[in-house]
GROMACS .gro file of C-alpha atoms in nm:
model
  511
    1MET     CA    1   0.405   1.823  -2.578
    2ALA     CA    2   0.151   1.554  -2.515
    3GLY     CA    3   0.316   1.321  -2.759
    4GLY     CA    4   0.637   1.323  -2.557
    5ALA     CA    5   0.453   1.179  -2.261
    6PHE     CA    6   0.426   0.845  -2.430
    7VAL     CA    7   0.791   0.797  -2.523
    8ASP     CA    8   0.964   0.529  -2.316
    9ALA     CA    9   1.289   0.628  -2.155
   10PRO     CA   10   1.604   0.425  -2.209
   11SER     CA   11   1.618   0.121  -1.987
   12GLY     CA   12   1.982   0.163  -1.881
   13LYS     CA   13   2.248  -0.107  -1.855
   14SER     CA   14   2.210  -0.476  -1.779
   15TYR     CA   15   2.422  -0.629  -1.506
   16GLU     CA   16   2.543  -0.987  -1.497
   17GLY     CA   17   2.357  -1.230  -1.275
   18GLY     CA   18   1.991  -1.295  -1.229
   19ILE     CA   19   1.733  -1.412  -0.983
   20THR     CA   20   1.842  -1.674  -0.729
   21ALA     CA   21   1.663  -1.904  -0.489
   22PHE     CA   22   1.820  -1.702  -0.206
   23VAL     CA   23   1.662  -1.379  -0.335
   24ILE     CA   24   1.322  -1.544  -0.381
   25PHE     CA   25   1.336  -1.678  -0.025
   26THR     CA   26   1.443  -1.349   0.135
   27CYS     CA   27   1.185  -1.150  -0.061
   28ALA     CA   28   0.911  -1.398   0.033
   29VAL     CA   29   1.001  -1.364   0.402
   30ALA     CA   30   1.023  -0.984   0.381
   31ALA     CA   31   0.693  -0.958   0.193
   32MET     CA   32   0.523  -1.114   0.496
   33GLY     CA   33   0.540  -0.762   0.634
   34GLY     CA   34   0.240  -0.698   0.411
   35LEU     CA   35   0.040  -0.955   0.604
   36ILE     CA   36   0.008  -0.731   0.909
   37PHE     CA   37  -0.117  -0.443   0.697
   38GLY     CA   38  -0.361  -0.657   0.502
   39TYR     CA   39  -0.492  -0.846   0.804
   40ASP     CA   40  -0.574  -0.523   0.982
   41ILE     CA   41  -0.747  -0.373   0.677
   42GLY     CA   42  -0.967  -0.680   0.644
   43ILE     CA   43  -1.038  -0.748   1.009
   44SER     CA   44  -1.162  -0.405   1.117
   45GLY     CA   45  -1.457  -0.389   0.875
   46GLY     CA   46  -1.584  -0.734   0.972
   47VAL     CA   47  -1.550  -0.673   1.343
   48THR     CA   48  -1.739  -0.343   1.324
   49SER     CA   49  -2.033  -0.525   1.164
   50MET     CA   50  -2.054  -0.784   1.447
   51GLU     CA   51  -2.342  -0.714   1.684
   52PRO     CA   52  -2.168  -0.831   2.008
   53PHE     CA   53  -1.876  -0.598   1.935
   54LEU     CA   54  -2.105  -0.303   1.861
   55ARG     CA   55  -2.320  -0.376   2.165
   56LYS     CA   56  -2.017  -0.372   2.396
   57PHE     CA   57  -1.819  -0.078   2.261
   58PHE     CA   58  -2.057   0.124   2.041
   59PRO     CA   59  -2.408   0.082   2.190
   60SER     CA   60  -2.549   0.391   2.015
   61VAL     CA   61  -2.458   0.247   1.673
   62TYR     CA   62  -2.603  -0.089   1.775
   63LYS     CA   63  -2.935   0.069   1.876
   64LYS     CA   64  -2.953   0.266   1.551
   65MET     CA   65  -2.878  -0.046   1.347
   66LYS     CA   66  -3.146  -0.253   1.524
   67LYS     CA   67  -3.409   0.019   1.498
   68ALA     CA   68  -3.544  -0.078   1.156
   69GLY     CA   69  -3.730   0.172   0.942
   70SER     CA   70  -3.610   0.480   1.128
   71GLY     CA   71  -3.413   0.749   0.950
   72ASN     CA   72  -3.194   0.717   0.644
   73GLU     CA   73  -3.055   0.369   0.584
   74TYR     CA   74  -2.731   0.516   0.453
   75CYS     CA   75  -2.669   0.671   0.796
   76LYS     CA   76  -2.726   0.383   1.036
   77PHE     CA   77  -2.352   0.318   1.088
   78ASP     CA   78  -2.253   0.687   1.093
   79SER     CA   79  -2.046   0.731   1.410
   80GLN     CA   80  -1.718   0.923   1.446
   81LEU     CA   81  -1.621   0.706   1.743
   82LEU     CA   82  -1.677   0.389   1.540
   83THR     CA   83  -1.467   0.518   1.250
   84LEU     CA   84  -1.198   0.631   1.498
   85PHE     CA   85  -1.156   0.265   1.590
   86THR     CA   86  -1.057   0.196   1.228
   87SER     CA   87  -0.877   0.519   1.141
   88SER     CA   88  -0.667   0.575   1.456
   89LEU     CA   89  -0.421   0.312   1.332
   90TYR     CA   90  -0.337   0.515   1.024
   91ILE     CA   91  -0.259   0.841   1.200
   92ALA     CA   92  -0.019   0.645   1.424
   93ALA     CA   93   0.137   0.486   1.114
   94LEU     CA   94   0.182   0.831   0.961
   95VAL     CA   95   0.381   0.957   1.262
   96ALA     CA   96   0.575   0.631   1.296
   97SER     CA   97   0.688   0.639   0.933
   98PHE     CA   98   0.908   0.943   1.001
   99PHE     CA   99   1.085   0.767   1.288
  100ALA     CA  100   1.106   0.453   1.075
  101SER     CA  101   1.289   0.641   0.799
  102VAL     CA  102   1.570   0.724   1.041
  103VAL     CA  103   1.590   0.366   1.171
  104THR     CA  104   1.582   0.228   0.815
  105ARG     CA  105   1.870   0.449   0.708
  106ARG     CA  106   2.094   0.415   1.014
  107PHE     CA  107   2.030   0.060   1.128
  108GLY     CA  108   1.903  -0.117   0.817
  109ARG     CA  109   1.574  -0.228   0.664
  110LYS     CA  110   1.547  -0.550   0.867
  111MET     CA  111   1.566  -0.359   1.197
  112SER     CA  112   1.260  -0.157   1.097
  113MET     CA  113   1.077  -0.480   1.010
  114PHE     CA  114   1.167  -0.630   1.349
  115ILE     CA  115   1.048  -0.323   1.542
  116GLY     CA  116   0.729  -0.305   1.336
  117GLY     CA  117   0.643  -0.671   1.395
  118LEU     CA  118   0.712  -0.650   1.769
  119VAL     CA  119   0.501  -0.338   1.829
  120PHE     CA  120   0.219  -0.478   1.613
  121LEU     CA  121   0.226  -0.794   1.828
  122PHE     CA  122   0.172  -0.592   2.148
  123GLY     CA  123  -0.114  -0.401   1.983
  124SER     CA  124  -0.290  -0.721   1.873
  125ILE     CA  125  -0.269  -0.866   2.226
  126LEU     CA  126  -0.414  -0.546   2.372
  127ASN     CA  127  -0.700  -0.539   2.120
  128GLY     CA  128  -0.790  -0.902   2.176
  129ALA     CA  129  -0.806  -0.846   2.554
  130ALA     CA  130  -0.984  -0.507   2.538
  131VAL     CA  131  -1.254  -0.438   2.797
  132ASN     CA  132  -1.318  -0.072   2.711
  133ILE     CA  133  -1.286   0.171   2.422
  134GLU     CA  134  -0.961   0.315   2.561
  135MET     CA  135  -0.787  -0.023   2.537
  136LEU     CA  136  -0.917  -0.064   2.184
  137ILE     CA  137  -0.782   0.272   2.067
  138ILE     CA  138  -0.442   0.229   2.239
  139GLY     CA  139  -0.412  -0.113   2.080
  140ARG     CA  140  -0.497   0.036   1.742
  141LEU     CA  141  -0.229   0.303   1.787
  142LEU     CA  142   0.031   0.034   1.858
  143LEU     CA  143  -0.082  -0.154   1.548
  144GLY     CA  144  -0.034   0.170   1.355
  145VAL     CA  145   0.325   0.205   1.472
  146GLY     CA  146   0.389  -0.150   1.351
  147VAL     CA  147   0.233  -0.078   1.011
  148GLY     CA  148   0.432   0.247   0.978
  149PHE     CA  149   0.765   0.069   1.034
  150GLY     CA  150   0.673  -0.229   0.816
  151ASN     CA  151   0.546  -0.024   0.522
  152GLN     CA  152   0.853   0.198   0.538
  153ALA     CA  153   1.103  -0.088   0.522
  154VAL     CA  154   0.951  -0.375   0.322
  155PRO     CA  155   0.895  -0.214  -0.024
  156VAL     CA  156   1.243  -0.057  -0.015
  157TYR     CA  157   1.399  -0.389   0.092
  158LEU     CA  158   1.228  -0.573  -0.193
  159SER     CA  159   1.329  -0.314  -0.455
  160GLU     CA  160   1.692  -0.321  -0.341
  161MET     CA  161   1.723  -0.700  -0.332
  162ALA     CA  162   1.560  -0.771  -0.668
  163PRO     CA  163   1.738  -0.761  -1.007
  164ALA     CA  164   1.596  -0.482  -1.223
  165LYS     CA  165   1.412  -0.710  -1.466
  166TYR     CA  166   1.234  -0.892  -1.181
  167ARG     CA  167   1.190  -0.598  -0.946
  168GLY     CA  168   0.823  -0.550  -1.028
  169ALA     CA  169   0.726  -0.912  -0.962
  170LEU     CA  170   0.925  -0.940  -0.637
  171ASN     CA  171   0.816  -0.603  -0.503
  172ILE     CA  172   0.452  -0.683  -0.575
  173GLY     CA  173   0.501  -0.971  -0.332
  174PHE     CA  174   0.434  -0.707  -0.066
  175GLN     CA  175   0.093  -0.628  -0.214
  176MET     CA  176   0.025  -1.000  -0.258
  177ALA     CA  177   0.086  -1.045   0.115
  178VAL     CA  178  -0.149  -0.752   0.182
  179THR     CA  179  -0.426  -0.916  -0.022
  180VAL     CA  180  -0.367  -1.255   0.144
  181GLY     CA  181  -0.392  -1.080   0.481
  182ILE     CA  182  -0.723  -0.918   0.380
  183LEU     CA  183  -0.863  -1.250   0.257
  184ALA     CA  184  -0.750  -1.434   0.571
  185ALA     CA  185  -0.914  -1.167   0.786
  186ASN     CA  186  -1.241  -1.194   0.589
  187LEU     CA  187  -1.246  -1.572   0.629
  188ILE     CA  188  -1.170  -1.546   1.000
  189ASN     CA  189  -1.446  -1.287   1.047
  190TYR     CA  190  -1.691  -1.514   0.866
  191GLY     CA  191  -1.604  -1.796   1.108
  192THR     CA  192  -1.580  -1.598   1.433
  193ALA     CA  193  -1.912  -1.420   1.369
  194ARG     CA  194  -2.079  -1.760   1.412
  195ILE     CA  195  -1.921  -1.832   1.752
  196LYS     CA  196  -2.187  -1.853   2.021
  197GLY     CA  197  -2.133  -1.639   2.328
  198GLY     CA  198  -2.045  -1.321   2.138
  199TRP     CA  199  -1.667  -1.335   2.188
  200GLY     CA  200  -1.571  -1.410   1.828
  201TRP     CA  201  -1.452  -1.053   1.775
  202ARG     CA  202  -1.178  -1.111   2.037
  203LEU     CA  203  -1.044  -1.400   1.832
  204SER     CA  204  -1.053  -1.190   1.515
  205LEU     CA  205  -0.856  -0.907   1.674
  206GLY     CA  206  -0.620  -1.131   1.870
  207LEU     CA  207  -0.521  -1.343   1.569
  208ALA     CA  208  -0.340  -1.037   1.431
  209ALA     CA  209  -0.059  -1.167   1.653
  210VAL     CA  210   0.006  -1.448   1.401
  211PRO     CA  211   0.130  -1.230   1.109
  212ALA     CA  212   0.309  -1.010   1.363
  213ILE     CA  213   0.505  -1.311   1.495
  214LEU     CA  214   0.584  -1.422   1.138
  215MET     CA  215   0.720  -1.078   1.051
  216THR     CA  216   0.917  -1.041   1.376
  217ILE     CA  217   1.083  -1.383   1.363
  218GLY     CA  218   1.128  -1.369   0.986
  219SER     CA  219   1.317  -1.039   1.008
  220LEU     CA  220   1.576  -1.201   1.237
  221PHE     CA  221   1.676  -1.441   0.957
  222LEU     CA  222   1.686  -1.185   0.677
  223PRO     CA  223   2.013  -1.048   0.542
  224ASP     CA  224   2.042  -0.675   0.492
  225THR     CA  225   2.049  -0.539   0.138
  226PRO     CA  226   2.385  -0.449  -0.022
  227ASN     CA  227   2.266  -0.086  -0.036
  228SER     CA  228   2.196  -0.081   0.337
  229ILE     CA  229   2.527  -0.254   0.424
  230LEU     CA  230   2.718  -0.002   0.212
  231GLU     CA  231   2.527   0.284   0.372
  232ARG     CA  232   2.672   0.176   0.706
  233GLY     CA  233   3.028   0.153   0.575
  234HIS     CA  234   3.087  -0.224   0.529
  235THR     CA  235   3.220  -0.230   0.174
  236GLU     CA  236   3.353  -0.586   0.143
  237LYS     CA  237   3.052  -0.733   0.325
  238ALA     CA  238   2.820  -0.550   0.085
  239LYS     CA  239   3.007  -0.688  -0.216
  240GLN     CA  240   2.985  -1.041  -0.079
  241MET     CA  241   2.610  -1.000  -0.028
  242LEU     CA  242   2.569  -0.870  -0.384
  243ARG     CA  243   2.752  -1.177  -0.518
  244LYS     CA  244   2.524  -1.400  -0.315
  245ILE     CA  245   2.196  -1.245  -0.425
  246ARG     CA  246   2.298  -1.220  -0.793
  247GLY     CA  247   2.442  -1.572  -0.810
  248THR     CA  248   2.766  -1.464  -0.978
  249ASP     CA  249   3.112  -1.341  -0.879
  250ASN     CA  250   3.116  -1.084  -1.159
  251VAL     CA  251   2.931  -0.800  -0.988
  252ASP     CA  252   3.198  -0.531  -1.023
  253GLU     CA  253   2.995  -0.306  -1.252
  254GLU     CA  254   2.677  -0.314  -1.042
  255PHE     CA  255   2.874  -0.283  -0.720
  256GLN     CA  256   3.060   0.022  -0.853
  257ASP     CA  257   2.728   0.192  -0.929
  258LEU     CA  258   2.601   0.107  -0.580
  259PHE     CA  259   2.925   0.235  -0.428
  260ASP     CA  260   2.909   0.562  -0.622
  261ALA     CA  261   2.548   0.613  -0.516
  262THR     CA  262   2.639   0.545  -0.154
  263GLU     CA  263   2.927   0.792  -0.163
  264ALA     CA  264   2.694   1.055  -0.307
  265ALA     CA  265   2.439   0.974  -0.039
  266LYS     CA  266   2.696   1.016   0.241
  267LYS     CA  267   2.748   1.376   0.134
  268VAL     CA  268   2.383   1.444   0.209
  269ASP     CA  269   2.340   1.526   0.577
  270HIS     CA  270   1.974   1.620   0.549
  271PRO     CA  271   1.781   1.397   0.303
  272TRP     CA  272   1.457   1.577   0.393
  273LYS     CA  273   1.609   1.908   0.287
  274ASN     CA  274   1.775   1.748  -0.014
  275ILE     CA  275   1.455   1.600  -0.156
  276MET     CA  276   1.315   1.952  -0.183
  277GLN     CA  277   1.581   2.047  -0.439
  278PRO     CA  278   1.454   2.097  -0.797
  279ARG     CA  279   1.663   1.802  -0.925
  280TYR     CA  280   1.451   1.569  -0.710
  281ARG     CA  281   1.119   1.730  -0.805
  282PRO     CA  282   0.995   1.426  -1.007
  283GLN     CA  283   1.057   1.186  -0.717
  284LEU     CA  284   0.897   1.423  -0.465
  285VAL     CA  285   0.584   1.478  -0.673
  286ILE     CA  286   0.540   1.109  -0.754
  287SER     CA  287   0.604   1.008  -0.390
  288VAL     CA  288   0.323   1.243  -0.285
  289LEU     CA  289   0.067   1.198  -0.561
  290ILE     CA  290   0.081   0.819  -0.613
  291PRO     CA  291  -0.021   0.736  -0.252
  292PHE     CA  292  -0.265   1.029  -0.249
  293PHE     CA  293  -0.438   0.900  -0.561
  294GLN     CA  294  -0.420   0.539  -0.442
  295GLN     CA  295  -0.643   0.620  -0.147
  296LEU     CA  296  -0.883   0.827  -0.357
  297THR     CA  297  -0.958   0.531  -0.582
  298GLY     CA  298  -1.209   0.448  -0.307
  299ILE     CA  299  -1.068   0.099  -0.255
  300ASN     CA  300  -1.066   0.130   0.122
  301VAL     CA  301  -1.441   0.184   0.112
  302ILE     CA  302  -1.446  -0.182   0.010
  303ASN     CA  303  -1.152  -0.305   0.218
  304PHE     CA  304  -1.247  -0.139   0.547
  305TYR     CA  305  -1.621  -0.144   0.531
  306ALA     CA  306  -1.721  -0.418   0.286
  307PRO     CA  307  -1.940  -0.603   0.541
  308VAL     CA  308  -2.090  -0.275   0.663
  309LEU     CA  309  -2.148  -0.159   0.306
  310PHE     CA  310  -2.308  -0.487   0.199
  311LYS     CA  311  -2.523  -0.482   0.512
  312THR     CA  312  -2.636  -0.129   0.430
  313LEU     CA  313  -2.729  -0.248   0.081
  314GLY     CA  314  -2.959  -0.515   0.220
  315PHE     CA  315  -2.733  -0.820   0.234
  316GLY     CA  316  -2.789  -1.023   0.552
  317ALA     CA  317  -2.522  -1.044   0.822
  318ASN     CA  318  -2.372  -1.373   0.700
  319ALA     CA  319  -2.421  -1.278   0.335
  320SER     CA  320  -2.236  -0.951   0.387
  321LEU     CA  321  -1.938  -1.129   0.542
  322MET     CA  322  -1.938  -1.392   0.265
  323SER     CA  323  -1.949  -1.115   0.002
  324ALA     CA  324  -1.641  -0.964   0.166
  325VAL     CA  325  -1.472  -1.306   0.139
  326ILE     CA  326  -1.555  -1.317  -0.233
  327THR     CA  327  -1.408  -0.971  -0.299
  328GLY     CA  328  -1.103  -1.068  -0.091
  329THR     CA  329  -1.049  -1.376  -0.306
  330ILE     CA  330  -1.074  -1.169  -0.624
  331ASN     CA  331  -0.820  -0.930  -0.473
  332VAL     CA  332  -0.565  -1.210  -0.426
  333VAL     CA  333  -0.619  -1.371  -0.766
  334ALA     CA  334  -0.603  -1.042  -0.957
  335THR     CA  335  -0.277  -0.943  -0.788
  336PHE     CA  336  -0.113  -1.236  -0.968
  337VAL     CA  337  -0.192  -1.057  -1.295
  338SER     CA  338   0.030  -0.771  -1.185
  339ILE     CA  339   0.307  -1.005  -1.071
  340PHE     CA  340   0.324  -1.170  -1.414
  341THR     CA  341   0.277  -0.855  -1.625
  342ALA     CA  342   0.439  -0.557  -1.448
  343ASP     CA  343   0.789  -0.645  -1.570
  344LYS     CA  344   0.671  -0.768  -1.911
  345PHE     CA  345   0.426  -0.498  -2.021
  346GLY     CA  346   0.525  -0.220  -1.784
  347ARG     CA  347   0.373  -0.011  -1.507
  348ARG     CA  348   0.197   0.248  -1.724
  349ILE     CA  349  -0.031   0.011  -1.915
  350LEU     CA  350  -0.151  -0.150  -1.591
  351PHE     CA  351  -0.217   0.190  -1.435
  352LEU     CA  352  -0.413   0.308  -1.738
  353GLU     CA  353  -0.618  -0.009  -1.797
  354GLY     CA  354  -0.695  -0.044  -1.426
  355GLY     CA  355  -0.805   0.318  -1.405
  356ILE     CA  356  -1.046   0.290  -1.698
  357GLN     CA  357  -1.196  -0.031  -1.560
  358MET     CA  358  -1.244   0.124  -1.214
  359ILE     CA  359  -1.416   0.430  -1.361
  360ILE     CA  360  -1.668   0.214  -1.552
  361CYS     CA  361  -1.740  -0.007  -1.249
  362GLN     CA  362  -1.780   0.282  -1.004
  363ALA     CA  363  -2.021   0.464  -1.235
  364ALA     CA  364  -2.226   0.144  -1.277
  365ILE     CA  365  -2.229   0.072  -0.900
  366GLY     CA  366  -2.337   0.427  -0.819
  367SER     CA  367  -2.612   0.410  -1.082
  368MET     CA  368  -2.748   0.078  -0.952
  369ILE     CA  369  -2.756   0.196  -0.590
  370GLY     CA  370  -2.917   0.523  -0.697
  371ILE     CA  371  -3.188   0.343  -0.896
  372TYR     CA  372  -3.274   0.075  -0.639
  373PHE     CA  373  -3.212   0.258  -0.310
  374GLY     CA  374  -3.272   0.624  -0.396
  375VAL     CA  375  -3.169   0.901  -0.159
  376ASN     CA  376  -3.320   0.742   0.153
  377GLY     CA  377  -3.145   0.408   0.120
  378ASP     CA  378  -3.483   0.241   0.142
  379GLY     CA  379  -3.489  -0.035  -0.114
  380ASP     CA  380  -3.415  -0.394  -0.191
  381LEU     CA  381  -3.229  -0.602  -0.445
  382SER     CA  382  -3.342  -0.921  -0.609
  383LYS     CA  383  -3.092  -1.207  -0.614
  384ALA     CA  384  -3.003  -1.132  -0.976
  385GLN     CA  385  -2.955  -0.761  -0.903
  386ALA     CA  386  -2.743  -0.841  -0.596
  387ASP     CA  387  -2.529  -1.073  -0.809
  388ILE     CA  388  -2.476  -0.800  -1.069
  389LEU     CA  389  -2.379  -0.550  -0.797
  390LEU     CA  390  -2.136  -0.799  -0.644
  391PHE     CA  391  -1.987  -0.869  -0.991
  392LEU     CA  392  -1.930  -0.496  -1.050
  393ILE     CA  393  -1.763  -0.459  -0.710
  394CYS     CA  394  -1.543  -0.762  -0.785
  395ALA     CA  395  -1.447  -0.619  -1.126
  396TYR     CA  396  -1.356  -0.291  -0.956
  397VAL     CA  397  -1.148  -0.473  -0.691
  398ALA     CA  398  -0.972  -0.675  -0.963
  399ALA     CA  399  -0.878  -0.360  -1.154
  400PHE     CA  400  -0.731  -0.206  -0.840
  401ALA     CA  401  -0.551  -0.530  -0.751
  402TRP     CA  402  -0.351  -0.539  -1.073
  403SER     CA  403  -0.291  -0.164  -1.099
  404TRP     CA  404  -0.306   0.095  -0.824
  405GLY     CA  405  -0.279  -0.159  -0.542
  406PRO     CA  406   0.066  -0.309  -0.609
  407LEU     CA  407   0.202  -0.028  -0.828
  408GLY     CA  408   0.115   0.231  -0.565
  409TRP     CA  409   0.385   0.073  -0.349
  410LEU     CA  410   0.622  -0.043  -0.623
  411VAL     CA  411   0.674   0.280  -0.819
  412PRO     CA  412   0.756   0.516  -0.528
  413SER     CA  413   0.998   0.259  -0.382
  414GLU     CA  414   1.197   0.221  -0.706
  415ILE     CA  415   1.231   0.580  -0.831
  416CYS     CA  416   1.441   0.746  -0.558
  417PRO     CA  417   1.824   0.747  -0.558
  418LEU     CA  418   1.990   0.627  -0.239
  419GLU     CA  419   2.058   0.975  -0.099
  420ILE     CA  420   1.684   1.051  -0.072
  421ARG     CA  421   1.542   0.696  -0.063
  422SER     CA  422   1.458   0.688   0.309
  423ALA     CA  423   1.294   1.032   0.292
  424GLY     CA  424   1.106   0.945  -0.028
  425GLN     CA  425   0.966   0.624   0.117
  426ALA     CA  426   0.871   0.800   0.441
  427ILE     CA  427   0.679   1.057   0.236
  428ASN     CA  428   0.511   0.778   0.041
  429VAL     CA  429   0.405   0.594   0.358
  430SER     CA  430   0.299   0.906   0.547
  431VAL     CA  431   0.085   1.044   0.262
  432ASN     CA  432  -0.067   0.698   0.217
  433MET     CA  433  -0.146   0.671   0.587
  434LEU     CA  434  -0.276   1.029   0.610
  435PHE     CA  435  -0.534   0.980   0.338
  436THR     CA  436  -0.613   0.628   0.453
  437PHE     CA  437  -0.695   0.790   0.788
  438VAL     CA  438  -0.906   1.061   0.622
  439ILE     CA  439  -1.105   0.812   0.412
  440ALA     CA  440  -1.148   0.570   0.703
  441GLN     CA  441  -1.264   0.848   0.935
  442LEU     CA  442  -1.500   1.017   0.690
  443PHE     CA  443  -1.640   0.732   0.480
  444LEU     CA  444  -1.947   0.647   0.690
  445THR     CA  445  -2.030   1.017   0.722
  446MET     CA  446  -1.976   1.064   0.348
  447LEU     CA  447  -2.200   0.764   0.278
  448CYS     CA  448  -2.467   0.920   0.500
  449HIS     CA  449  -2.456   1.258   0.323
  450MET     CA  450  -2.346   1.177  -0.033
  451LYS     CA  451  -2.532   0.845  -0.055
  452PHE     CA  452  -2.485   0.671  -0.391
  453GLY     CA  453  -2.309   0.985  -0.518
  454LEU     CA  454  -2.005   0.872  -0.318
  455PHE     CA  455  -1.915   0.626  -0.596
  456PHE     CA  456  -1.927   0.904  -0.857
  457PHE     CA  457  -1.708   1.113  -0.625
  458PHE     CA  458  -1.433   0.850  -0.626
  459ALA     CA  459  -1.480   0.782  -0.999
  460GLY     CA  460  -1.404   1.150  -1.063
  461PHE     CA  461  -1.071   1.117  -0.885
  462VAL     CA  462  -0.987   0.801  -1.081
  463ILE     CA  463  -1.041   1.000  -1.403
  464ILE     CA  464  -0.797   1.267  -1.279
  465MET     CA  465  -0.532   1.017  -1.170
  466THR     CA  466  -0.555   0.821  -1.495
  467ILE     CA  467  -0.490   1.140  -1.692
  468PHE     CA  468  -0.199   1.221  -1.459
  469ILE     CA  469  -0.038   0.881  -1.518
  470SER     CA  470  -0.076   0.910  -1.896
  471PHE     CA  471   0.115   1.239  -1.906
  472PHE     CA  472   0.351   1.244  -1.610
  473LEU     CA  473   0.466   0.891  -1.523
  474PRO     CA  474   0.744   0.750  -1.745
  475GLU     CA  475   0.792   0.377  -1.782
  476THR     CA  476   1.026   0.235  -1.516
  477LYS     CA  477   1.023  -0.137  -1.596
  478ASN     CA  478   1.364  -0.309  -1.624
  479VAL     CA  479   1.550   0.008  -1.521
  480ASN     CA  480   1.819  -0.032  -1.256
  481ILE     CA  481   1.739   0.184  -0.956
  482GLU     CA  482   2.072   0.368  -0.971
  483GLU     CA  483   2.015   0.438  -1.343
  484MET     CA  484   1.666   0.582  -1.292
  485ILE     CA  485   1.796   0.937  -1.340
  486ARG     CA  486   1.805   0.872  -1.717
  487VAL     CA  487   1.430   0.800  -1.716
  488TRP     CA  488   1.351   1.139  -1.566
  489LYS     CA  489   1.597   1.322  -1.793
  490ALA     CA  490   1.434   1.169  -2.102
  491HIS     CA  491   1.080   1.266  -1.995
  492TRP     CA  492   0.912   1.555  -2.178
  493PHE     CA  493   0.818   1.738  -1.856
  494TRP     CA  494   1.051   1.619  -1.579
  495GLY     CA  495   1.365   1.642  -1.793
  496LYS     CA  496   1.394   2.017  -1.736
  497TYR     CA  497   1.445   1.960  -1.363
  498ILE     CA  498   1.737   1.720  -1.410
  499PRO     CA  499   2.074   1.894  -1.460
  500ASP     CA  500   2.282   1.765  -1.751
  501ASP     CA  501   2.580   1.691  -1.527
  502ALA     CA  502   2.371   1.445  -1.322
  503VAL     CA  503   2.335   1.215  -1.623
  504ILE     CA  504   2.681   1.287  -1.769
  505GLY     CA  505   2.846   1.221  -1.435
  506LYS     CA  506   2.663   0.894  -1.400
  507HIS     CA  507   2.768   0.788  -1.749
  508GLU     CA  508   3.134   0.877  -1.686
  509ARG     CA  509   3.144   0.681  -1.359
  510SER     CA  510   2.990   0.374  -1.523
  511ASN     CA  511   3.262   0.382  -1.787
   0.00000   0.00000   0.00000
């Protein structure tokens, strides 16, 4: 049984045509939707470590932070109201993703991107102008709606526009934009924290309007995908778009497969009910577990709270922000590894290698913090020890950046047939946002109570998810989306859920 887990499924047929400058341009514009998500992830942790921001909105946390030598050092940032500032966005994104799935299916992927960018723009303006905690939270909720719509539409758009053999690289453009957004936010936080007068946090929050404007305006110039155009009944227009993005007039075979998939999808009135059928069990399970595991890697401990975490570990205010910049840079650089290897070596090997590297780094980080800070958090690091700790964190971030980061969005967006694609992506986004919310809301409390054991906690989950990938995720590189059914049928476990006529029927139509 176990041996069958490692057998690659057939890669399906190859269509004529390849990657074009038009596809690269449209995917680059669409991937900017990741900027809003990344910018927010990076900006919130830096802002919540700025003293003027804490003094104005969270005075109890500020007093606890300034009161040196009192209580447990792990607990000085523990505040449910403070974490609500970060986490409220993700509960809004969760709810918005369900509405976005309807918009994406009925009105197209670019409409969801436009709505997401516009709402995110309003939220950034409100946050930058906030005078009380209520304005902050309402602004965060609007940002969450924008993220929910953007994350629903962009990965699907990229997977549908890209040729199968380049789908990994182009789809990972979304994650690249996320990492660029995080790095930009870290750099901006490092600069705004030095502004005299204590208003730098307003600039940090308000500059979220820039990626929002880019996404909103960019979506107006994007074409819709052939899949989306067909879904809305414009057959000839869809064929013309397919010719344009493939760079060839000979698209009859690929178009016929898209047309057949669309006709099958039209017979499904309730995709949410349909995805619960046994024949879609592999897609449902993967769409739930991949985003669930992605959040339990512990990466958002670094992304959200890197400055807070570094400050807790004894780095100075400026040093903690600069350390966050360093990890952000590693995040961007390492994502390129995934772009260049996901389509060449496959998704599974990156998942497995990244998981093993994260486990080793998390165990080493937890051990160092335990040795030098103990259970009270009262300790100090020499420069050499701090450098080692920073290196381990960077190695952990790099492993995530070329594995669970990009592939956590790529794989769920490429495995669902058209009839359940909107529902599958909504599940992916909503599960991702739900557990992002949970981790964001509970991390500072978990740090207070679990202390250095928190890193072993996340390492345990990475062990579980690495085992899961090794047995239950087949290789999907270079497989056309509409041919993905063959991958599941060939798998040692999932094959029993796929009826024979699903594969036979597909083969007969393609001939």
